[in-house]
Short mmCIF file of C-alpha atoms in Angstrom, two decimals:
data_model
loop_
_atom_site.label_atom_id
_atom_site.label_comp_id
_atom_site.label_asym_id
_atom_site.label_seq_id
_atom_site.Cartn_x
_atom_site.Cartn_y
_atom_site.Cartn_z
CA UNK L 1 10.20 -3.30 9.57
CA UNK L 2 12.24 -6.60 8.93
CA UNK L 3 15.95 -6.33 9.48
CA UNK L 4 18.30 -7.36 6.69
CA UNK L 5 20.25 -10.60 7.38
CA UNK L 6 23.51 -9.84 9.13
CA UNK L 7 25.22 -12.18 6.64
CA UNK L 8 24.19 -9.70 3.98
CA UNK L 9 25.85 -6.90 5.62
CA UNK L 10 29.02 -8.83 6.35
CA UNK L 11 29.14 -9.79 2.68
CA UNK L 12 28.84 -6.24 1.51
CA UNK L 13 31.52 -4.85 3.93
CA UNK L 14 33.91 -7.75 2.86
CA UNK L 15 33.49 -7.06 -0.72
CA UNK L 16 33.88 -3.37 -0.23
CA UNK L 17 37.06 -3.82 1.67
CA UNK L 18 38.50 -6.27 -1.04
CA UNK L 19 37.96 -3.82 -3.76
CA UNK L 20 39.53 -0.95 -1.77
CA UNK L 21 42.81 -2.80 -1.76
CA UNK L 22 42.44 -4.01 -5.38
CA UNK L 23 41.03 -1.05 -7.17
CA UNK L 24 43.61 0.77 -9.51
CA UNK L 25 45.29 3.80 -8.04
CA UNK L 26 45.85 5.71 -11.29
CA UNK L 27 43.37 8.07 -12.71
CA UNK L 28 41.91 8.51 -16.24
CA UNK L 29 40.22 5.07 -16.72
CA UNK L 30 37.18 3.49 -14.93
CA UNK L 31 37.86 -0.32 -14.64
CA UNK L 32 35.07 -2.83 -14.12
CA UNK L 33 36.46 -3.14 -10.51
CA UNK L 34 35.99 0.46 -9.78
CA UNK L 35 32.44 0.45 -11.33
CA UNK L 36 31.58 -2.57 -8.96
CA UNK L 37 33.29 -0.68 -6.22
CA UNK L 38 30.95 2.15 -6.73
CA UNK L 39 27.78 -0.06 -6.94
CA UNK L 40 28.68 -1.79 -3.63
CA UNK L 41 29.20 1.60 -2.03
CA UNK L 42 25.83 2.60 -3.00
CA UNK L 43 24.24 -0.61 -1.85
CA UNK L 44 25.99 -0.28 1.57
CA UNK L 45 24.73 3.27 2.03
CA UNK L 46 21.18 2.05 1.22
CA UNK L 47 21.55 -0.78 3.66
CA UNK L 48 22.62 1.80 6.25
CA UNK L 49 19.78 4.05 5.50
CA UNK L 50 17.21 1.24 5.80
CA UNK L 51 18.44 -0.13 9.08
CA UNK L 52 18.79 3.39 10.81
CA UNK L 53 15.07 4.09 10.32
CA UNK L 54 13.15 4.25 13.64
CA UNK L 55 9.97 2.43 13.90
CA UNK L 56 6.92 4.56 12.93
CA UNK L 57 5.10 6.13 15.67
CA UNK L 58 1.84 4.49 16.53
CA UNK L 59 -1.20 6.61 15.90
CA UNK L 60 -4.72 5.28 15.98
CA UNK L 61 -7.95 6.68 14.53
CA UNK L 62 -11.14 6.11 16.64
CA UNK L 63 -14.73 7.03 15.97
CA UNK L 64 -18.18 6.35 16.99
CA UNK L 65 -21.20 6.99 14.72
CA UNK L 66 -25.01 7.16 14.82
CA UNK L 67 -25.87 7.59 11.21
CA UNK L 68 -22.74 6.37 9.57
CA UNK L 69 -21.38 9.69 8.71
CA UNK L 70 -18.63 9.67 11.18
CA UNK L 71 -17.55 6.29 10.11
CA UNK L 72 -17.40 7.41 6.48
CA UNK L 73 -15.21 10.41 7.40
CA UNK L 74 -13.07 8.11 9.58
CA UNK L 75 -12.56 5.76 6.53
CA UNK L 76 -11.46 8.75 4.37
CA UNK L 77 -9.15 9.71 7.23
CA UNK L 78 -7.60 6.29 7.34
CA UNK L 79 -7.03 6.28 3.50
CA UNK L 80 -5.30 9.83 3.68
CA UNK L 81 -3.06 8.77 6.46
CA UNK L 82 -2.45 5.08 5.88
CA UNK L 83 -3.66 4.24 9.34
CA UNK L 84 -6.65 1.93 10.43
CA UNK L 85 -9.90 3.38 11.69
CA UNK L 86 -11.55 1.56 14.67
CA UNK L 87 -14.93 1.81 16.20
CA UNK L 88 -14.18 3.13 19.72
CA UNK L 89 -14.83 0.61 22.46
CA UNK L 90 -13.00 1.75 25.51
CA UNK L 91 -9.42 1.59 24.48
CA UNK L 92 -7.05 3.50 27.04
CA UNK L 93 -4.67 4.68 24.25
CA UNK L 94 -1.62 3.50 26.50
CA UNK L 95 0.49 2.21 23.42
CA UNK L 96 -0.23 4.91 21.24
CA UNK L 97 1.88 8.18 20.58
CA UNK L 98 -1.06 9.92 18.76
CA UNK L 99 -4.91 9.69 18.60
CA UNK L 100 -7.38 11.06 16.08
CA UNK L 101 -10.82 10.81 17.59
CA UNK L 102 -14.12 11.45 15.96
CA UNK L 103 -17.73 11.75 17.13
CA UNK L 104 -21.07 12.98 15.88
CA UNK L 105 -23.22 15.55 17.65
CA UNK L 106 -26.47 13.79 18.47
CA UNK L 107 -27.86 15.02 21.69
CA UNK L 108 -28.23 18.57 20.30
CA UNK L 109 -28.46 21.28 22.95
CA UNK L 110 -27.09 19.11 25.66
CA UNK L 111 -24.40 20.43 28.04
CA UNK L 112 -22.84 17.01 28.28
CA UNK L 113 -22.80 13.55 26.70
CA UNK L 114 -23.58 15.11 23.35
CA UNK L 115 -22.48 12.42 20.89
CA UNK L 116 -25.12 9.78 21.90
CA UNK L 117 -22.53 7.17 21.34
CA UNK L 118 -19.88 5.07 23.23
CA UNK L 119 -17.81 8.07 23.86
CA UNK L 120 -20.30 9.44 26.19
CA UNK L 121 -19.75 6.30 28.51
CA UNK L 122 -15.88 6.85 28.51
CA UNK L 123 -15.59 10.68 28.80
CA UNK L 124 -15.16 10.82 32.55
CA UNK L 125 -12.87 7.73 32.41
CA UNK L 126 -10.59 9.39 29.78
CA UNK L 127 -10.08 12.43 31.97
CA UNK L 128 -8.51 10.32 34.45
CA UNK L 129 -5.90 8.84 32.06
CA UNK L 130 -2.36 10.16 31.98
CA UNK L 131 -1.90 11.08 28.33
CA UNK L 132 1.05 13.37 28.91
CA UNK L 133 3.19 13.44 25.70
CA UNK L 134 0.42 12.07 23.44
CA UNK L 135 -0.67 14.09 20.61
CA UNK L 136 -4.49 14.14 19.92
CA UNK L 137 -6.76 15.75 17.28
CA UNK L 138 -10.55 15.57 17.19
CA UNK L 139 -12.86 15.60 14.25
CA UNK L 140 -16.64 15.70 14.26
CA UNK L 141 -19.80 15.40 12.05
CA UNK L 142 -22.70 18.02 12.29
CA UNK L 143 -25.56 19.36 10.41
CA UNK L 144 -25.07 23.11 9.78
CA UNK L 145 -28.51 23.73 8.55
CA UNK L 146 -31.07 21.51 10.46
CA UNK L 147 -28.96 21.92 13.74
CA UNK L 148 -27.23 25.21 12.95
CA UNK L 149 -27.13 26.36 16.49
CA UNK L 150 -25.46 23.16 17.76
CA UNK L 151 -23.10 22.56 14.90
CA UNK L 152 -20.51 19.94 15.80
CA UNK L 153 -20.80 20.51 19.58
CA UNK L 154 -19.55 17.23 20.29
CA UNK L 155 -16.04 18.30 19.24
CA UNK L 156 -15.54 20.44 22.37
CA UNK L 157 -16.64 17.79 24.73
CA UNK L 158 -14.35 15.14 23.35
CA UNK L 159 -11.40 17.77 23.03
CA UNK L 160 -11.85 18.74 26.78
CA UNK L 161 -11.82 15.04 27.89
CA UNK L 162 -8.27 14.62 26.29
CA UNK L 163 -7.17 17.86 27.38
CA UNK L 164 -7.93 17.10 30.97
CA UNK L 165 -5.91 13.95 30.59
CA UNK L 166 -2.83 15.87 29.69
CA UNK L 167 -2.71 15.37 25.87
CA UNK L 168 -1.40 17.94 23.47
CA UNK L 169 -4.38 18.91 21.38
CA UNK L 170 -3.75 19.91 17.80
CA UNK L 171 -5.81 20.48 14.44
CA UNK L 172 -7.82 23.54 15.21
CA UNK L 173 -9.61 24.80 12.11
CA UNK L 174 -10.66 28.35 11.47
CA UNK L 175 -14.27 28.83 11.43
CA UNK L 176 -14.40 31.28 8.40
CA UNK L 177 -14.81 28.33 6.03
CA UNK L 178 -18.09 27.40 7.60
CA UNK L 179 -21.68 28.62 7.48
CA UNK L 180 -23.51 27.82 10.86
CA UNK L 181 -25.35 29.47 13.64
CA UNK L 182 -23.48 28.72 16.78
CA UNK L 183 -21.20 26.11 18.14
CA UNK L 184 -19.73 25.11 21.64
CA UNK L 185 -16.80 23.91 19.73
CA UNK L 186 -15.54 27.26 18.49
CA UNK L 187 -12.98 29.27 20.78
CA UNK L 188 -11.27 32.43 19.72
CA UNK L 189 -12.51 31.94 15.99
CA UNK L 190 -11.41 28.33 15.69
CA UNK L 191 -13.03 25.06 15.88
CA UNK L 192 -11.24 22.91 18.35
CA UNK L 193 -10.98 20.15 15.70
CA UNK L 194 -12.09 19.40 12.15
CA UNK L 195 -15.91 19.86 11.69
CA UNK L 196 -17.52 18.15 8.65
CA UNK L 197 -21.07 18.18 7.39
CA UNK L 198 -21.77 15.06 5.52
CA UNK L 199 -25.42 16.19 5.16
CA UNK L 200 -24.96 19.33 3.35
CA UNK L 201 -21.27 19.85 2.34
CA UNK L 202 -19.95 16.32 1.58
CA UNK L 203 -18.52 17.71 -1.57
CA UNK L 204 -15.92 19.74 0.54
CA UNK L 205 -14.98 16.66 2.86
CA UNK L 206 -12.12 15.19 0.83
CA UNK L 207 -10.42 18.64 0.48
CA UNK L 208 -11.06 19.43 4.14
CA UNK L 209 -9.51 16.17 5.18
CA UNK L 210 -6.49 16.50 2.92
CA UNK L 211 -5.67 19.98 4.37
CA UNK L 212 -6.26 18.95 7.87
CA UNK L 213 -3.97 15.88 7.45
CA UNK L 214 -1.21 18.17 6.22
CA UNK L 215 -1.91 20.56 9.16
CA UNK L 216 -1.57 17.82 11.71
CA UNK L 217 1.80 16.65 10.26
CA UNK L 218 3.02 20.27 10.78
CA UNK L 219 1.68 20.45 14.38
CA UNK L 220 3.35 17.34 15.63
CA UNK L 221 1.04 14.49 14.97
CA UNK L 222 3.49 11.56 14.21
CA UNK L 223 2.03 10.63 10.82
#
């Protein structure tokens, strides 16, 4: 955010000081000088509010995709949060305060490297990062009908990589709103992130994203 010119602040302060000395001391009337004095006070307060705002925390949305579904979801998340979504290519997240990471589940049934995307190449590397103090949330795309027994398995793997790096994980979603067989990403009745099904339930994606974004804000994601 650009800072207001120092000269503008000095002018406001000087004007306000002048009017304090020249404003009438009697009550019952509101002279033009008093009205101007009030206006200058309001502007000075607004100036102070503007310049006391801290810089917005840096949060990034990163995704990988196989069929385009995860990219579509990432774009919707970007619109909902005002952030930019980027195709993940090995970033180390060192300059960020928060990360929203998304992946598909492509290698269904696999114990590891389930996304079939660039994430798989960096999972072990991410585990070695020091992400202490950073807030991370994970989303994933799956097919709850054709691959019901491996629904959004990739969420767990990505979640665990960031957790191993010391990040604070947020954004767990209750499983009760989904119909599926099994998922490695469910622990104690909650998905370890936001699961989305663009193949069968794309009509629910927007509402799920909107609710999740509000949840993330309440859980410490600096949006």
